[in-house]
Amino acid sequence: MRRLEADVVVIGGGATGASVFRDCCLRGMHTILVERGDIASGTTGRNHGLLHSGARYAVTDGHSARECIEENRTLKKIAGHCVEETDGLFISLPEDGLDFQKQFVDGCASAGIETQVLTPEEAIRLEPSVNPDLIGAVRIPDGTIDPFRLTSASILDAREHGGTLLNYTKAVGLIIRLGYVQGVRCCDMRTGEMFEIYSRQVINASGAWCHEVMEYADLSVDMYHSRGALLIMGYRMNSMVINRCRKPGDADILVPGDTVSVIGTTSTHVEKDQLDNLEVTEDEVRVLLAEGSKLAPSMMDTRILRAYCGVRPLVSETNSSGGRSISRGLVAIDHAEKDALNGLITITGGKLMTCRLMAEVATDMAARHLGVTKPCETAKRALPGANLPEAMGRKTREARKTGYSLPGSSIPNSVAGSAVYRHGDRARNFMKEDSNWNNAVVCECEVVTRGEILYAIDKLNARTLSDLRRRTRVGMGPCQGEMCACRVAGLLASSREDGEVVLDSLHDFVDERWKGVRPILWGDALREAEFSYWVQEGLLGLSSLQKDEAKPLLEIQEPESEETQCEQEAKQTAQKDTHHEA
Amino acid sequence: MKHDCLVIGGGLAGLTAGIRCAEAGLKVTVLSSGESALTFSSGAIDVLGMDTSGMPVRHPFQGIGRLIVEQPDHPYALLGGNSVYRALDWFQGQVAETGLKLVTAKILEENHWRLTAAGALRPAWLSQPTAGTLDWDFDEIRRVVFVNFTGFLDFMPELASAGLKTNKAFEHVCVSSLNITLPLENGSGATADTMRSTQLARAIGESDIELISSTLLEKVGDADLVAMPACLNVAGRNWLEELRRRTGLNIIEVATLPPSVHGIGLLRALRSRFAALGGFYVPAVPVKQGVVSNGRVESVQTPDDILEANHYILTTGSYFSKGMTSKQQGVSEPVFGLDMQASEEFCDSRFLAREGHGFNRTGVVFNKHLQPSINGQSIENLHVAGALLAGYDPIIEGSGGGVAISTAWKAAGEVIEKMGL
Ligand SMILES: Cc1cc2nc3c(=O)[nH]c(=O)nc-3n(C[C@H](O)[C@H](O)[C@H](O)COP(=O)(O)OP(=O)(O)OC[C@H]3O[C@@H](n4cnc5c(N)ncnc54)[C@H](O)[C@@H]3O)c2cc1C
Ligand SMILES: Cc1cc2nc3c(=O)[nH]c(=O)nc-3n(C[C@H](O)[C@H](O)[C@H](O)COP(=O)(O)OP(=O)(O)OC[C@H]3O[C@@H](n4cnc5c(N)ncnc54)[C@H](O)[C@@H]3O)c2cc1C
């Protein structure tokens, strides 16, 4: 059996795991990250993308509020190309009254969140899409954050500092000897190969699934899995985040992001065995539209692009009065102290936007055990891509809107703008004048070029079409990958992968896009879906190229060989792993 | 001016109906608002490609006989295999009058295979001459090469090679791909990576053809089948025929991602035939609403006009052509508010499901004369045809073109009969 060694193994490639990976590598620890799917394929790829100011928690949870505003400021500094400083409004509608506003402003003040109370007229002037019936509004420093880009940039930094990323690798067990976790048993989800990684610390950052990893060591945690549904609207309706100024409830945040707006969310408890069953229901769609249009009435007439949902990895705590309360804060467990099991740390709970802080806490614990004294640098050090040198001119987040002129080049500003927007100064790696054909636009909706696709394959570990989507936004726009999916499959097939694998990944991509469209299949969404179906099935005949489908000319033969348990599991997971994603 | 017949929708069905009416001497106008599905299609016409169990159909007109026993509400049930055959034969003849000689398989009444840009094979009935017809058995084929022009994104030779290799019949066939970098003589300096198929077709010139033929002879001279993106036969320049002649190779054109050079070619041919027969084609005019009273259409409204005719044929297509619209509450027909039949199961959980999707079977209900109804009452002087009909799945069955042509042919026939001609 293959055997690897590392100082630290991180389990889970969401925002949290990626940040831990980065922190460990920056402190000089030799680190391997294992992720059973692709990076950001868990909850990190299925959230609202709100860079909280903390205001949402100002009244109910001052501690979380303070955590948020601090990380809000930090991320704006270190991850400029992943963040948009949109600011946000907390609006009061007639049915809410203005009582809450007073508490809200006080709460913000004590958490250190700057506020500006606006008249309805001022609010409408700032954000014309807002419900004109509002009776008051408060401006706060909310923003938006792109989870894919944030995760990808953290991983890139870690790898540039000696880290090893093993995606499509599942941790299937812990190697435990004499009360010490000595490493992780892994399974390569593509080949079924089992191998071991020996390590001195294992950091469990597997989010909503962290109880499964703990079960490998017979430990348990009282998770509260809270499911939330969201809808992506077909265009960017609002330029500022819009919240309701009342106790947090359903569908009360409208977040602009890239070319779209996202309304969310709901909150319902799900059982452990339903974590991978994430279909948005008709009821959820109804609630989201009804409540969402109270924030911005034009929503009722706006096309919905897709629906998706995710599961928050919250932890229940027993509070002083004996009841249960659900913490929104981060939960870091050093199992050496809590359970007398050395070598294992669990980091979960929290939020997307507190991932850096979560990583700092977990990495501090690991560093203490390993005797590493180098302090945490992640709050000060910019992520790859975030530093646009002066020569590149404008700030990244403006590049998308205003275009970007690459010095001495004929690449259209809009094309260069999108690339710089997504990859910051790293866009220079692929936006090259001399590179043949690379500036051809593959995905018109999101302006993704051939060069960007090839860069993501080469440098960002993208192996499948869905991986490429998470790295580049290919197929995420209004057409949901009608034709670009096929073009990208063509590029993937020509660049390095075995063609049959690419065909499978094209099917997965198409099915995954479909998952999010099905709950909202009317109007333009249905028109696009019908057209996609004509192209992909009528014109190209993709269904007959599926491995598990009978081919017209082919008698199916069952493979003779016995599957290993791991292979079976790999298959099951591959079947299960069809969640919704943003 | 009062028309004998007003056709609403100028796609494959609308123009077919228009041509038949004009041929019979009726004063007929076709109104169309947007692009027709043909613009995006393969350019081939399918009649029946798959049976109800998902197996490919070799003899489509016999297949129709079996299909309509199982599915008596299928539009083909109004015609039967023989009439569908007559309609397609007539259609082929009409198109041939314009100089476009669509081809069928070499063996009488058989489908042929159409190769796709992903390497799949789909049964088709009529194909454009440069697309060729692949025989039902592939015994003769030992080496296939997919050839693309470097940078062109809408044809995927490597993917197609992999796709074709998944087919058992090609297990022992050598399948490969080749990219040729073209100077693009008529491209005004633009490169293939910035072009869609229609632009590429215009950019190719003599020096490109010279380069393609010498490269083919040098690199793939022994191939039994060479597949190229369909952009080598436009505007009277049949470069493909030229390449076949110069190389002696069996070269076929394969439909690219949309737009479709072949589909647009067919659409042009239909329009020119319609005009030659004295028909009147009005582009870019949407019909907003129809006025119906006592079971008859009185008139229809366009943005600036009210039009009257003795008979109306509605061929406005499906969702993406806006012949049908949908809201969260359901699907409707926007011009007349015709009765619809929605499938129980509107969509499957898998996109490329073998059973297809209910939304494709959803459409306008019709009686045996192809008359639709409103609240159960048939409309006497309105007939419907093409993609907006209920009760069939053009994609899963491979019947899109065949249903459009044969139902339009029949709808026109009904009108002609009523006019007493
Ligand atoms: C609906 C919704 C809206 C939200 N909105 C926001 C918001 O606006 N702002 C915000 O800051 N936060 C938001 N959150 C919270 C935020 O998304 C999560 O807290 C955060 O993404 C969790 O990241 P993570 O890395 O801990 O978990 P995940 O992203 O779930 O990562 C865990 C990873 O571990 C992998 N894994 C699991 N088991 C194994 C194994 N055995 N071996 C290898 N890998 C394994 C999984 O595949 C997964 O990729 C929202 C959450 C939800 C559900
Ligand atoms: C990508 C693709 C691939 C295909 N491949 C094949 C194939 O290989 N083989 C095959 O047989 N078939 C194929 N087809 C299907 C075939 O093209 C259609 O079945 C056929 O064209 C349907 O014709 P239609 O006239 O009913 O509808 P359409 O072609 O959709 O025409 C309807 C027309 O009506 C117009 N219209 C709509 N509303 C109004 C209004 N209110 N007023 C005026 N005009 C209006 C529309 O703008 C449009 O021009 C394919 C289709 C697509 C999209």
mmCIF file of C-alpha atoms and ligand atoms in Angstrom, chain A residues 530-540, chain B residues 7-16 30-47 114 122-126 255-258 260 267 271 281-282 284-289 301-302 314-324 333-335 385-389 392 394-395 398-405 407-408, ligand 2:
data_model
loop_
_atom_site.group_PDB
_atom_site.id
_atom_site.type_symbol
_atom_site.label_atom_id
_atom_site.label_comp_id
_atom_site.label_asym_id
_atom_site.label_seq_id
_atom_site.Cartn_x
_atom_site.Cartn_y
_atom_site.Cartn_z
ATOM 1 C CA GLU A 530 -35.484 23.112 -23.896
ATOM 2 C CA PHE A 531 -32.819 24.647 -26.083
ATOM 3 C CA SER A 532 -30.023 22.963 -24.115
ATOM 4 C CA TYR A 533 -31.816 19.689 -24.459
ATOM 5 C CA TRP A 534 -32.140 20.119 -28.210
ATOM 6 C CA VAL A 535 -28.435 20.897 -28.489
ATOM 7 C CA GLN A 536 -27.111 18.287 -26.102
ATOM 8 C CA GLU A 537 -29.444 15.444 -26.938
ATOM 9 C CA GLY A 538 -31.005 16.296 -30.303
ATOM 10 C CA LEU A 539 -27.931 17.676 -31.986
ATOM 11 C CA LEU A 540 -25.122 15.856 -30.163
ATOM 12 C CA VAL B 7 -49.638 31.028 -41.704
ATOM 13 C CA ILE B 8 -48.388 32.221 -38.311
ATOM 14 C CA GLY B 9 -44.784 31.148 -37.702
ATOM 15 C CA GLY B 10 -42.150 30.785 -40.426
ATOM 16 C CA GLY B 11 -40.132 27.758 -39.343
ATOM 17 C CA LEU B 12 -39.995 24.348 -40.950
ATOM 18 C CA ALA B 13 -43.705 23.677 -40.397
ATOM 19 C CA GLY B 14 -44.896 27.151 -41.430
ATOM 20 C CA LEU B 15 -42.930 27.232 -44.655
ATOM 21 C CA THR B 16 -43.925 23.678 -45.526
ATOM 22 C CA VAL B 30 -46.369 33.471 -43.815
ATOM 23 C CA LEU B 31 -45.767 35.757 -40.840
ATOM 24 C CA SER B 32 -42.806 35.088 -38.627
ATOM 25 C CA SER B 33 -41.366 36.876 -35.676
ATOM 26 C CA GLY B 34 -38.043 35.323 -34.794
ATOM 27 C CA GLU B 35 -35.533 32.684 -35.672
ATOM 28 C CA SER B 36 -36.683 29.232 -36.531
ATOM 29 C CA ALA B 37 -35.430 26.092 -34.834
ATOM 30 C CA LEU B 38 -33.822 25.116 -38.125
ATOM 31 C CA THR B 39 -31.227 27.836 -37.591
ATOM 32 C CA PHE B 40 -29.874 25.794 -34.705
ATOM 33 C CA SER B 41 -30.655 22.284 -35.894
ATOM 34 C CA SER B 42 -28.441 19.678 -37.493
ATOM 35 C CA GLY B 43 -29.939 20.407 -40.897
ATOM 36 C CA ALA B 44 -30.973 16.776 -41.191
ATOM 37 C CA ILE B 45 -34.614 15.692 -41.112
ATOM 38 C CA ASP B 46 -35.524 12.841 -38.779
ATOM 39 C CA VAL B 47 -38.749 10.951 -39.243
ATOM 40 C CA ARG B 114 -25.956 10.901 -38.728
ATOM 41 C CA ARG B 122 -28.419 9.242 -34.539
ATOM 42 C CA PRO B 123 -30.741 7.823 -37.166
ATOM 43 C CA ALA B 124 -31.919 10.356 -39.770
ATOM 44 C CA TRP B 125 -34.101 10.261 -42.851
ATOM 45 C CA LEU B 126 -32.944 13.168 -45.023
ATOM 46 C CA ALA B 255 -23.158 19.639 -37.749
ATOM 47 C CA THR B 256 -21.312 22.057 -35.456
ATOM 48 C CA LEU B 257 -22.714 23.706 -32.355
ATOM 49 C CA PRO B 258 -25.298 26.330 -33.407
ATOM 50 C CA SER B 260 -26.160 25.583 -38.271
ATOM 51 C CA LEU B 267 -34.415 27.490 -44.412
ATOM 52 C CA ARG B 271 -38.146 30.527 -48.412
ATOM 53 C CA TYR B 281 -43.181 35.915 -46.520
ATOM 54 C CA VAL B 282 -43.211 38.619 -43.860
ATOM 55 C CA ALA B 284 -40.062 40.057 -38.029
ATOM 56 C CA VAL B 285 -43.792 40.524 -37.522
ATOM 57 C CA PRO B 286 -45.143 38.843 -34.405
ATOM 58 C CA VAL B 287 -48.824 38.028 -34.152
ATOM 59 C CA LYS B 288 -49.907 39.357 -30.791
ATOM 60 C CA GLN B 289 -53.421 38.071 -30.499
ATOM 61 C CA GLN B 301 -53.427 41.387 -34.680
ATOM 62 C CA THR B 302 -49.847 42.336 -35.312
ATOM 63 C CA LEU B 314 -50.565 28.145 -36.489
ATOM 64 C CA THR B 315 -46.958 26.900 -36.539
ATOM 65 C CA THR B 316 -45.324 29.005 -33.861
ATOM 66 C CA GLY B 317 -43.069 26.280 -32.467
ATOM 67 C CA SER B 318 -42.407 25.336 -28.868
ATOM 68 C CA TYR B 319 -41.054 27.211 -25.845
ATOM 69 C CA PHE B 320 -37.870 28.695 -27.213
ATOM 70 C CA SER B 321 -39.637 29.926 -30.352
ATOM 71 C CA LYS B 322 -42.355 31.318 -28.028
ATOM 72 C CA GLY B 323 -45.147 29.251 -29.550
ATOM 73 C CA MET B 324 -45.748 28.157 -25.975
ATOM 74 C CA GLU B 333 -50.469 29.041 -25.991
ATOM 75 C CA PRO B 334 -50.125 32.823 -26.145
ATOM 76 C CA VAL B 335 -51.846 33.878 -29.405
ATOM 77 C CA ALA B 385 -48.795 21.904 -36.963
ATOM 78 C CA GLY B 386 -45.206 21.397 -35.934
ATOM 79 C CA ALA B 387 -43.383 21.701 -32.661
ATOM 80 C CA LEU B 388 -46.317 23.118 -30.683
ATOM 81 C CA LEU B 389 -48.377 19.927 -30.973
ATOM 82 C CA TYR B 392 -44.887 13.461 -29.023
ATOM 83 C CA PRO B 394 -39.299 15.117 -31.040
ATOM 84 C CA ILE B 395 -35.935 14.545 -29.407
ATOM 85 C CA GLY B 398 -36.009 11.550 -33.324
ATOM 86 C CA SER B 399 -39.124 12.792 -35.084
ATOM 87 C CA GLY B 400 -38.863 16.616 -35.017
ATOM 88 C CA GLY B 401 -38.494 17.323 -38.720
ATOM 89 C CA GLY B 402 -40.840 14.527 -39.784
ATOM 90 C CA VAL B 403 -43.694 15.660 -37.542
ATOM 91 C CA ALA B 404 -43.211 19.312 -38.542
ATOM 92 C CA ILE B 405 -43.283 18.503 -42.253
ATOM 93 C CA THR B 407 -48.442 17.732 -39.987
ATOM 94 C CA ALA B 408 -47.897 20.983 -41.913
HETATM 95 C C1 LIG C 2 -30.530 22.425 -31.873
HETATM 96 C C2 LIG C 2 -31.609 21.724 -32.668
HETATM 97 C C3 LIG C 2 -31.302 20.549 -33.360
HETATM 98 C C4 LIG C 2 -32.269 19.902 -34.109
HETATM 99 N N1 LIG C 2 -31.923 18.792 -34.804
HETATM 100 C C5 LIG C 2 -32.843 18.170 -35.575
HETATM 101 C C6 LIG C 2 -32.508 17.042 -36.358
HETATM 102 O O1 LIG C 2 -31.365 16.596 -36.380
HETATM 103 N N2 LIG C 2 -33.468 16.441 -37.083
HETATM 104 C C7 LIG C 2 -34.747 16.897 -37.076
HETATM 105 O O2 LIG C 2 -35.569 16.314 -37.732
HETATM 106 N N3 LIG C 2 -35.107 17.949 -36.352
HETATM 107 C C8 LIG C 2 -34.188 18.611 -35.618
HETATM 108 N N4 LIG C 2 -34.543 19.706 -34.899
HETATM 109 C C9 LIG C 2 -35.973 20.020 -34.796
HETATM 110 C C10 LIG C 2 -36.574 20.739 -35.904
HETATM 111 O O3 LIG C 2 -35.740 21.797 -36.295
HETATM 112 C C11 LIG C 2 -37.908 21.235 -35.367
HETATM 113 O O4 LIG C 2 -38.646 20.131 -34.983
HETATM 114 C C12 LIG C 2 -38.679 21.976 -36.389
HETATM 115 O O5 LIG C 2 -37.875 22.956 -36.939
HETATM 116 C C13 LIG C 2 -39.896 22.589 -35.762
HETATM 117 O O6 LIG C 2 -40.474 23.437 -36.685
HETATM 118 P P1 LIG C 2 -41.656 24.417 -36.352
HETATM 119 O O7 LIG C 2 -41.864 25.160 -37.598
HETATM 120 O O8 LIG C 2 -42.751 23.688 -35.742
HETATM 121 O O9 LIG C 2 -41.134 25.394 -35.235
HETATM 122 P P2 LIG C 2 -39.961 26.532 -35.296
HETATM 123 O O10 LIG C 2 -38.879 26.146 -36.219
HETATM 124 O O11 LIG C 2 -39.620 26.777 -33.895
HETATM 125 O O12 LIG C 2 -40.680 27.771 -35.921
HETATM 126 C C14 LIG C 2 -41.595 28.570 -35.272
HETATM 127 C C15 LIG C 2 -41.499 29.972 -35.817
HETATM 128 O O13 LIG C 2 -42.617 30.718 -35.405
HETATM 129 C C16 LIG C 2 -42.216 31.995 -34.998
HETATM 130 N N5 LIG C 2 -43.206 32.534 -34.072
HETATM 131 C C17 LIG C 2 -43.428 32.182 -32.776
HETATM 132 N N6 LIG C 2 -44.433 32.908 -32.258
HETATM 133 C C18 LIG C 2 -44.856 33.738 -33.240
HETATM 134 C C19 LIG C 2 -45.852 34.739 -33.295
HETATM 135 N N7 LIG C 2 -46.627 34.996 -32.250
HETATM 136 N N8 LIG C 2 -46.013 35.415 -34.444
HETATM 137 C C20 LIG C 2 -45.243 35.142 -35.517
HETATM 138 N N9 LIG C 2 -44.279 34.201 -35.522
HETATM 139 C C21 LIG C 2 -44.085 33.507 -34.397
HETATM 140 C C22 LIG C 2 -40.882 31.748 -34.375
HETATM 141 O O14 LIG C 2 -40.134 32.929 -34.324
HETATM 142 C C23 LIG C 2 -40.298 30.719 -35.330
HETATM 143 O O15 LIG C 2 -39.643 31.336 -36.398
HETATM 144 C C24 LIG C 2 -33.588 20.395 -34.144
HETATM 145 C C25 LIG C 2 -33.907 21.553 -33.447
HETATM 146 C C26 LIG C 2 -32.931 22.217 -32.720
HETATM 147 C C27 LIG C 2 -33.290 23.468 -31.992
#
